[in-house]
């Protein structure tokens, strides 16, 4: 048990008298003295004294830690959201790039097909030209060969001065003595007029191969061999 001396009581009374005039200035000292006395009494009784301020400090630290944890968690969520947005943008860019590449590939394929078509068309035109040229050459060679067979050396019955041969496509009965008479299919050797001024338009001078008669005949009744 703690016994306070009279001096202490006297000092306390004096301080209380003075505190009435200076209470705001000595308020903290009085509270500290009360705590010391209370703690001394608790110690004499075998109990533990906890100051009131000690209870609020851990709660403040816990609240601060929770706030910091929530702040970190919020920042992490924001960071994840930004990363997700970046990934979505990257995926969209990749898809757009793929579409552009596919479009370019289709255009290139279309260009190749058009090029092949033009080449094929050009090849066919070239083949047509070559075929026509070949046919013309063959026809020319055949005509040349026929002309050779029509020459006097190849036809022993032909007169030496004939120009070419014709075949009667229609029968004709000469009306004058100087006109030939022939049947369809007979051969006539065309020769020059003795007097070119006597030649009429559409009429030829010739020798009938079958009877060797000489005379004029209408050209439109024959065809050139």
Short mmCIF file of C-alpha atoms in Angstrom, two decimals, residues 6-168:
data_model
loop_
_atom_site.label_atom_id
_atom_site.label_comp_id
_atom_site.label_asym_id
_atom_site.label_seq_id
_atom_site.Cartn_x
_atom_site.Cartn_y
_atom_site.Cartn_z
CA UNK A 6 1.57 15.56 3.67
CA UNK A 7 4.05 17.41 1.60
CA UNK A 8 2.79 15.73 -1.46
CA UNK A 9 -0.75 16.53 -0.48
CA UNK A 10 0.19 20.07 0.15
CA UNK A 11 1.89 20.35 -3.19
CA UNK A 12 -1.10 18.76 -4.87
CA UNK A 13 -3.49 21.21 -3.23
CA UNK A 14 -1.29 24.06 -4.20
CA UNK A 15 -1.08 22.79 -7.78
CA UNK A 16 -4.84 22.39 -7.89
CA UNK A 17 -5.25 25.98 -6.67
CA UNK A 18 -2.88 27.18 -9.32
CA UNK A 19 -4.44 24.85 -11.92
CA UNK A 20 -7.72 26.72 -11.62
CA UNK A 21 -6.02 29.62 -13.31
CA UNK A 22 -3.65 27.58 -15.60
CA UNK A 23 -5.73 24.47 -16.34
CA UNK A 24 -5.16 24.36 -20.12
CA UNK A 25 -1.37 24.49 -19.67
CA UNK A 26 -1.12 21.76 -16.93
CA UNK A 27 -3.86 19.40 -18.20
CA UNK A 28 -1.39 16.90 -19.68
CA UNK A 29 0.70 16.81 -16.48
CA UNK A 30 -2.39 16.07 -14.41
CA UNK A 31 -3.45 13.23 -16.71
CA UNK A 32 0.08 11.78 -16.58
CA UNK A 33 0.08 11.94 -12.77
CA UNK A 34 -3.30 10.19 -12.62
CA UNK A 35 -1.99 7.42 -14.84
CA UNK A 36 1.09 6.97 -12.67
CA UNK A 37 -0.99 6.75 -9.50
CA UNK A 38 -3.42 4.32 -11.12
CA UNK A 39 -0.55 2.18 -12.35
CA UNK A 40 1.05 2.18 -8.87
CA UNK A 41 -2.24 1.07 -7.29
CA UNK A 42 -2.67 -1.66 -9.88
CA UNK A 43 0.86 -2.89 -9.23
CA UNK A 44 0.26 -3.06 -5.46
CA UNK A 45 -2.88 -5.13 -6.08
CA UNK A 46 -1.05 -7.49 -8.43
CA UNK A 47 -2.99 -6.38 -11.58
CA UNK A 48 -1.72 -5.10 -14.94
CA UNK A 49 -2.58 -1.62 -16.10
CA UNK A 50 -2.99 -0.88 -19.85
CA UNK A 51 -2.93 2.70 -20.97
CA UNK A 52 -5.98 3.71 -23.07
CA UNK A 53 -3.83 4.87 -25.97
CA UNK A 54 -2.28 1.41 -26.36
CA UNK A 55 -5.57 -0.08 -27.61
CA UNK A 56 -5.99 2.22 -30.63
CA UNK A 57 -2.47 1.96 -32.08
CA UNK A 58 -2.66 -1.68 -33.35
CA UNK A 59 -6.06 -0.99 -34.89
CA UNK A 60 -4.68 1.99 -36.75
CA UNK A 61 -1.76 -0.08 -38.03
CA UNK A 62 -4.14 -2.85 -39.14
CA UNK A 63 -6.39 -0.38 -40.90
CA UNK A 64 -3.40 1.16 -42.65
CA UNK A 65 -2.19 -2.29 -43.73
CA UNK A 66 -5.65 -3.16 -45.05
CA UNK A 67 -5.80 0.08 -46.99
CA UNK A 68 -2.40 -0.57 -48.50
CA UNK A 69 -3.41 -4.12 -49.38
CA UNK A 70 -6.60 -2.89 -51.07
CA UNK A 71 -4.59 -0.28 -52.96
CA UNK A 72 -2.10 -2.91 -54.18
CA UNK A 73 -4.97 -5.21 -55.16
CA UNK A 74 -6.66 -2.40 -57.10
CA UNK A 75 -3.43 -1.52 -58.90
CA UNK A 76 -2.96 -5.21 -59.78
CA UNK A 77 -6.48 -5.40 -61.22
CA UNK A 78 -5.90 -2.26 -63.28
CA UNK A 79 -2.63 -3.67 -64.56
CA UNK A 80 -4.30 -6.97 -65.53
CA UNK A 81 -7.08 -5.09 -67.33
CA UNK A 82 -4.56 -3.04 -69.30
CA UNK A 83 -2.64 -6.17 -70.25
CA UNK A 84 -5.89 -7.85 -71.36
CA UNK A 85 -6.74 -4.84 -73.53
CA UNK A 86 -3.25 -4.92 -75.08
CA UNK A 87 -3.66 -8.63 -75.83
CA UNK A 88 -7.03 -8.01 -77.48
CA UNK A 89 -5.53 -5.26 -79.62
CA UNK A 90 -2.67 -7.55 -80.61
CA UNK A 91 -5.13 -10.29 -81.59
CA UNK A 92 -7.14 -7.82 -83.67
CA UNK A 93 -3.97 -6.69 -85.45
CA UNK A 94 -3.04 -10.29 -86.19
CA UNK A 95 -6.51 -11.03 -87.57
CA UNK A 96 -6.41 -7.90 -89.72
CA UNK A 97 -2.97 -8.90 -91.00
CA UNK A 98 -4.24 -12.38 -91.85
CA UNK A 99 -7.19 -10.92 -93.76
CA UNK A 100 -4.87 -8.63 -95.72
CA UNK A 101 -2.56 -11.54 -96.55
CA UNK A 102 -5.51 -13.69 -97.65
CA UNK A 103 -6.83 -10.86 -99.83
CA UNK A 104 -3.40 -10.40 -101.38
CA UNK A 105 -3.09 -14.15 -102.00
CA UNK A 106 -6.47 -14.26 -103.74
CA UNK A 107 -5.53 -11.29 -105.92
CA UNK A 108 -2.24 -12.95 -106.87
CA UNK A 109 -4.07 -16.20 -107.66
CA UNK A 110 -6.59 -14.32 -109.78
CA UNK A 111 -3.74 -12.56 -111.59
CA UNK A 112 -2.04 -15.88 -112.31
CA UNK A 113 -5.27 -17.38 -113.63
CA UNK A 114 -5.81 -14.37 -115.88
CA UNK A 115 -2.23 -14.63 -117.11
CA UNK A 116 -2.70 -18.34 -117.86
CA UNK A 117 -5.93 -17.59 -119.71
CA UNK A 118 -4.23 -14.95 -121.85
CA UNK A 119 -1.36 -17.32 -122.60
CA UNK A 120 -3.79 -20.05 -123.60
CA UNK A 121 -5.70 -17.65 -125.83
CA UNK A 122 -2.46 -16.47 -127.41
CA UNK A 123 -1.37 -20.08 -127.95
CA UNK A 124 -4.65 -20.93 -129.69
CA UNK A 125 -4.38 -17.88 -131.93
CA UNK A 126 -0.84 -18.87 -132.83
CA UNK A 127 -1.97 -22.41 -133.61
CA UNK A 128 -4.77 -21.06 -135.81
CA UNK A 129 -2.33 -18.86 -137.71
CA UNK A 130 0.10 -21.75 -138.14
CA UNK A 131 -2.70 -24.05 -139.30
CA UNK A 132 -3.98 -21.52 -141.84
CA UNK A 133 -0.43 -20.87 -143.04
CA UNK A 134 0.11 -24.60 -143.43
CA UNK A 135 -3.16 -25.02 -145.33
CA UNK A 136 -2.25 -22.15 -147.63
CA UNK A 137 1.16 -23.67 -148.28
CA UNK A 138 -0.39 -27.05 -148.98
CA UNK A 139 -2.95 -25.49 -151.29
CA UNK A 140 -0.23 -23.53 -153.07
CA UNK A 141 1.89 -26.67 -153.44
CA UNK A 142 -1.11 -28.59 -154.76
CA UNK A 143 -1.89 -25.86 -157.27
CA UNK A 144 1.73 -25.83 -158.38
CA UNK A 145 1.61 -29.59 -158.81
CA UNK A 146 -1.55 -29.31 -160.89
CA UNK A 147 0.06 -26.67 -163.04
CA UNK A 148 2.96 -29.02 -163.62
CA UNK A 149 0.57 -31.75 -164.76
CA UNK A 150 -1.08 -29.26 -167.11
CA UNK A 151 2.18 -28.45 -168.88
CA UNK A 152 2.81 -29.81 -172.41
CA UNK A 153 5.56 -32.06 -171.18
CA UNK A 154 3.12 -33.87 -168.88
CA UNK A 155 0.22 -33.96 -171.39
CA UNK A 156 1.32 -35.35 -174.76
CA UNK A 157 -2.06 -34.39 -176.35
CA UNK A 158 -1.74 -30.73 -175.37
CA UNK A 159 -0.79 -28.23 -178.09
CA UNK A 160 2.58 -26.59 -177.52
CA UNK A 161 1.16 -23.09 -177.25
CA UNK A 162 -1.77 -23.63 -174.83
CA UNK A 163 -2.13 -21.39 -171.76
CA UNK A 164 -4.07 -23.67 -169.43
CA UNK A 165 -6.80 -26.32 -169.44
CA UNK A 166 -10.49 -26.00 -168.59
CA UNK A 167 -13.21 -28.57 -168.12
CA UNK A 168 -16.76 -28.08 -169.41
#
